[in-house]
PDB file of C-alpha atoms in Angstrom:
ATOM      1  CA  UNK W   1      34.562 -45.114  -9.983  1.00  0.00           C
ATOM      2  CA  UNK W   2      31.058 -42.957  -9.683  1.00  0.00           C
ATOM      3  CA  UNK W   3      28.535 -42.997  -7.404  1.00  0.00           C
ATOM      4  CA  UNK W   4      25.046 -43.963  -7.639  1.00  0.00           C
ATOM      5  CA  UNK W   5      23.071 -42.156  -9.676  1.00  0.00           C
ATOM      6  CA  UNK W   6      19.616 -43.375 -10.860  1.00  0.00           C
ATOM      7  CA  UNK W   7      17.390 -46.418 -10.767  1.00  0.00           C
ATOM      8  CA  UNK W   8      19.633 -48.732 -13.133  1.00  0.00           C
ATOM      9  CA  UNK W   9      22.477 -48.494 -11.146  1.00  0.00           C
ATOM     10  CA  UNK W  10      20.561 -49.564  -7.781  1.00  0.00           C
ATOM     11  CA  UNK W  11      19.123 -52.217 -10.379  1.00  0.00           C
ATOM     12  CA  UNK W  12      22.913 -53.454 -11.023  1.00  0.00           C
ATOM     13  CA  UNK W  13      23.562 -53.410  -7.344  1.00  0.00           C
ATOM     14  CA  UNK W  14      20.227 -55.430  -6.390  1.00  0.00           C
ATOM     15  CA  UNK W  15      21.074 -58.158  -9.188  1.00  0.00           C
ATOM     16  CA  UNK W  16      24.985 -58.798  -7.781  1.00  0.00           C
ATOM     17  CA  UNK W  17      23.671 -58.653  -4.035  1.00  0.00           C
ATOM     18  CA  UNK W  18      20.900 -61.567  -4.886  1.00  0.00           C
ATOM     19  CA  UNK W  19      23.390 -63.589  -6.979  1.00  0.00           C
ATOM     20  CA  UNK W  20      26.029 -63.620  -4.155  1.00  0.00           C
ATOM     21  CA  UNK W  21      23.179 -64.055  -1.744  1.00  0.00           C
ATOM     22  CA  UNK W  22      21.415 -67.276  -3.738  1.00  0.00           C
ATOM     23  CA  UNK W  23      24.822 -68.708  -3.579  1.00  0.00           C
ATOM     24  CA  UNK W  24      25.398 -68.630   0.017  1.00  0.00           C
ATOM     25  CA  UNK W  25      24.452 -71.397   1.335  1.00  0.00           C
ATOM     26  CA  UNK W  26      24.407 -70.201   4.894  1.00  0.00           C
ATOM     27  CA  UNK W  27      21.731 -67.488   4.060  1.00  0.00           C
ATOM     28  CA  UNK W  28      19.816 -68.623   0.931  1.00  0.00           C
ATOM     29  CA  UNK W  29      17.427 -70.326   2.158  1.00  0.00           C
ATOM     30  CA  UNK W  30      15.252 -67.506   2.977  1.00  0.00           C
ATOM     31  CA  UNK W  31      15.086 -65.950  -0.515  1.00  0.00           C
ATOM     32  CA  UNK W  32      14.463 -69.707  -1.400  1.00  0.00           C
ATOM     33  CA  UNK W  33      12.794 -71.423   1.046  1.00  0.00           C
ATOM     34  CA  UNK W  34      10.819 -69.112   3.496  1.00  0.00           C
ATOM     35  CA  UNK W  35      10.384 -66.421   1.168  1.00  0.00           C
ATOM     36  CA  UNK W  36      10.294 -68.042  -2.124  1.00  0.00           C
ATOM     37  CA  UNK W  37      11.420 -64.291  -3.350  1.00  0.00           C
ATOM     38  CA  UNK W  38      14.285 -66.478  -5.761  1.00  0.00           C
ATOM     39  CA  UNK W  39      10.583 -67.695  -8.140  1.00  0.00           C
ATOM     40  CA  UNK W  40       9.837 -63.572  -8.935  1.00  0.00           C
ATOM     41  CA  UNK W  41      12.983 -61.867  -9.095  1.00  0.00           C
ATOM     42  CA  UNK W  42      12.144 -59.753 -11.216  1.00  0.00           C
ATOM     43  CA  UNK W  43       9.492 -58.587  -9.311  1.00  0.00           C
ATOM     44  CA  UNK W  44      10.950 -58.190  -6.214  1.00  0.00           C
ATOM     45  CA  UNK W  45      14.158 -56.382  -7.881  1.00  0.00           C
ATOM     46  CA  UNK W  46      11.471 -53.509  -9.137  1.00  0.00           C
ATOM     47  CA  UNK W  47      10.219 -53.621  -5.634  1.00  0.00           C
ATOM     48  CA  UNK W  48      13.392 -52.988  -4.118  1.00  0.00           C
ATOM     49  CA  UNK W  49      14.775 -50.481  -6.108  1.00  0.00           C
ATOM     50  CA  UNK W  50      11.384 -48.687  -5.817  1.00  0.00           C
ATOM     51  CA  UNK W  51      12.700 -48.985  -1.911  1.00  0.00           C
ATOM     52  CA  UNK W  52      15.933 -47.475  -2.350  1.00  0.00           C
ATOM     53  CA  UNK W  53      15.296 -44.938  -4.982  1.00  0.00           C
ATOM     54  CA  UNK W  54      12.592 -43.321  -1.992  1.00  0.00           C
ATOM     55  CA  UNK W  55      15.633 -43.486   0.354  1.00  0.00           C
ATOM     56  CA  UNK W  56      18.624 -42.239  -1.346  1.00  0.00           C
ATOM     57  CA  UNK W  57      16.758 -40.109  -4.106  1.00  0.00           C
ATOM     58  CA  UNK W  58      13.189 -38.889  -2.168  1.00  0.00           C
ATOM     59  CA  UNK W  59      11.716 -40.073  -5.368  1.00  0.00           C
ATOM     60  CA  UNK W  60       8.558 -41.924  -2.906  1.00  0.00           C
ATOM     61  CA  UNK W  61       6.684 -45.107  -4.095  1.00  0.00           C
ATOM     62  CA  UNK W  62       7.452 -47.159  -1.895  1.00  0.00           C
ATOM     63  CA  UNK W  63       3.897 -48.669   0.112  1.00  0.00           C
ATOM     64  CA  UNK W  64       4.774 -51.873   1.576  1.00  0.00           C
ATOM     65  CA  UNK W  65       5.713 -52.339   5.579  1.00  0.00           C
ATOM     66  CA  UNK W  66       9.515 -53.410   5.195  1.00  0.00           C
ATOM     67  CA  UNK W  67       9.704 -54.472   8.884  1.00  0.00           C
ATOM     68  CA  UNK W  68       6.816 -56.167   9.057  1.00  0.00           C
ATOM     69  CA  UNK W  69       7.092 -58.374   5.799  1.00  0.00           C
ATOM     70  CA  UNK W  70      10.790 -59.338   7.548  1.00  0.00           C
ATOM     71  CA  UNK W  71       9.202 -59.864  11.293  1.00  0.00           C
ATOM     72  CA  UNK W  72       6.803 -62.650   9.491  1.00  0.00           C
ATOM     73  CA  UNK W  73       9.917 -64.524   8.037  1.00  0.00           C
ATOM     74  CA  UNK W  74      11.630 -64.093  11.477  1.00  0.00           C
ATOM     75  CA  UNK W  75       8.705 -65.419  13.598  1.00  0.00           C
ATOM     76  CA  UNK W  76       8.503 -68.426  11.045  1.00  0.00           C
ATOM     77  CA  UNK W  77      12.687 -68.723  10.715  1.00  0.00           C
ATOM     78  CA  UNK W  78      14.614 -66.951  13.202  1.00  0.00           C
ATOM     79  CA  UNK W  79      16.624 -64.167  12.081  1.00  0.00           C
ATOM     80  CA  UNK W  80      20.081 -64.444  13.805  1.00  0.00           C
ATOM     81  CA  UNK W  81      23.422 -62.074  14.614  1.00  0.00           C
ATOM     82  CA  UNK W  82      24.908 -63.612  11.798  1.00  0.00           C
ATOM     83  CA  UNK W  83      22.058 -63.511   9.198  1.00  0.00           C
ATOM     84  CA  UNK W  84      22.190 -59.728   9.576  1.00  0.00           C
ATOM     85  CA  UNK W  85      26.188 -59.648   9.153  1.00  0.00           C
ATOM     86  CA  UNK W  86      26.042 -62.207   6.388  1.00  0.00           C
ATOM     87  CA  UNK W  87      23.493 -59.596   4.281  1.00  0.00           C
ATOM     88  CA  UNK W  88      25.257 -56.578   5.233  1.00  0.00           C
ATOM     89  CA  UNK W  89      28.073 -58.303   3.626  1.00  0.00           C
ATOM     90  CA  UNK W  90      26.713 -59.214   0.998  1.00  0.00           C
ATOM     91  CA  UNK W  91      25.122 -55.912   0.166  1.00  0.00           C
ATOM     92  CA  UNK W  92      28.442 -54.085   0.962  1.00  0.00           C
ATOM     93  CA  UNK W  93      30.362 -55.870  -1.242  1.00  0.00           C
ATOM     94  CA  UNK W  94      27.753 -55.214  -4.340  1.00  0.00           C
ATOM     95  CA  UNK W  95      27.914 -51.465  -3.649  1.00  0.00           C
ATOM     96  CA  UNK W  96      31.424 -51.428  -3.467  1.00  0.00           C
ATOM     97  CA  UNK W  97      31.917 -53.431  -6.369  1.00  0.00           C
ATOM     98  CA  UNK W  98      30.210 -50.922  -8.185  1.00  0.00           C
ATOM     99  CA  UNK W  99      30.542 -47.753  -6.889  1.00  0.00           C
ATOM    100  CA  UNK W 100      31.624 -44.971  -4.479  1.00  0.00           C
ATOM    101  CA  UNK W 101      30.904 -41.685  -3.060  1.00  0.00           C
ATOM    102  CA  UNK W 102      27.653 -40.160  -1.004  1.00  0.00           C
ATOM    103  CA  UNK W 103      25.066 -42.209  -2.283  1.00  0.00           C
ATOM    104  CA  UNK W 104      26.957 -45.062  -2.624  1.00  0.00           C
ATOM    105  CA  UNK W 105      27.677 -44.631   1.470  1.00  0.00           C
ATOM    106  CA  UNK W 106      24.344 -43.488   2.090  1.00  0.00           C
ATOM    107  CA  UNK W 107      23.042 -46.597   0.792  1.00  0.00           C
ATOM    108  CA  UNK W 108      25.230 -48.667   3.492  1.00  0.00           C
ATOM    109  CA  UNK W 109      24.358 -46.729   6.299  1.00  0.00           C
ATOM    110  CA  UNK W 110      20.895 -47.039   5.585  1.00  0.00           C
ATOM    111  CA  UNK W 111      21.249 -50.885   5.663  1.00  0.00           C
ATOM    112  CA  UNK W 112      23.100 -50.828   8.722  1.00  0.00           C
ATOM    113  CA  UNK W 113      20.575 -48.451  10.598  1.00  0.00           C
ATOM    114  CA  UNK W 114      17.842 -51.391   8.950  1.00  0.00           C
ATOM    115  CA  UNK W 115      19.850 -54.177  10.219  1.00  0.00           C
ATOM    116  CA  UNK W 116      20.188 -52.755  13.629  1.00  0.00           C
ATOM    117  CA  UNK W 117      16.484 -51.907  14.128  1.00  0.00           C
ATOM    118  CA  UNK W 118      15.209 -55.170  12.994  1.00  0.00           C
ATOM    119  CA  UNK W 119      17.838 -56.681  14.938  1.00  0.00           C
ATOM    120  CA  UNK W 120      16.595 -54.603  17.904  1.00  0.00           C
ATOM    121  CA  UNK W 121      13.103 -55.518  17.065  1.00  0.00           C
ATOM    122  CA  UNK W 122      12.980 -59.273  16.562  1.00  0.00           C
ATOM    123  CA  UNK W 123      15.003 -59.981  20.143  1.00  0.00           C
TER     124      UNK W 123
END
C-alpha cells in the first residue's frame, strides 16, 4: 500500500470518511442537520482537501477559521467525548483503508491534535 501523495488521494479519503460518516446514525446529524454540509458535498470536499493539502503538503490556500466554523455548531449542538472519538474513527479507518506511511500518519495525528484542541476549547 502507498502513502498519500497528492490532492486526489486526500479527495478519495474525504469521500469514504463522509460516506461512513452520513451513515452513522449516531454522528450524522451534524453534516445533515446542523450543518447541512451533506446538500454541497462537493463543495465542502474541495474545501477540505484545500485544508489538508496546506497541512500535510505546505501547498497554503486554506482561509477559513476551522475552529471557529466548529465552535458555532458546538454552541448550537454540543460537541461531546464521543462525537470526537466517533470522527476520529471514522477518519482513521478511511486513511487506513487507503493508505500508509508518513503522510498517511501525519494526517491522523493532525486530526487527533484537532480533536484534542477543540475538545479542550468547547469545555
Amino acid at each position: 500500500m502507498r502513502d498519500i501523495e497528492t490532492r486526489k488521494d486526500i479527495l478519495l479519503i474525504i469521500r469514504n470518511f463522509y460516506d461512513s460518516l452520513l451513515k452513522d446514525q449516531s454522528i450524522n446529524f451534524y453534516f445533515t442537520k446542523a450543518s447541512l454540509v451533506d446538500q454541497n458535498l462537493e463543495e465542502h470536499f474541495d474545501v477540505l482537501a484545500t485544508f489538508w493539502e496546506q497541512g500535510l503538503f505546505l501547498k497554503g490556500g486554506y482561509s477559513n477559521n476551522m475552529f471557529q466554523i466548529h465552535k458555532d455548531i458546538h454552541d448550537k449542538h454540543p460537541f461531546t467525548h464521543e462525537h470526537f472519538e466517533i470522527w476520529l474513527d471514522h477518519l482513521y479507518s478511511a486513511i487506513t483503508e487507503n493508505f500508509e506511511g508518513n503522510k498517511a500518519d501525519q494526517m491522523k495525528t493532525m486530526a487527533l491534535n484537532m480533536a484534542t484542541v477543540m475538545k479542550i476549547k468547547f469545555q
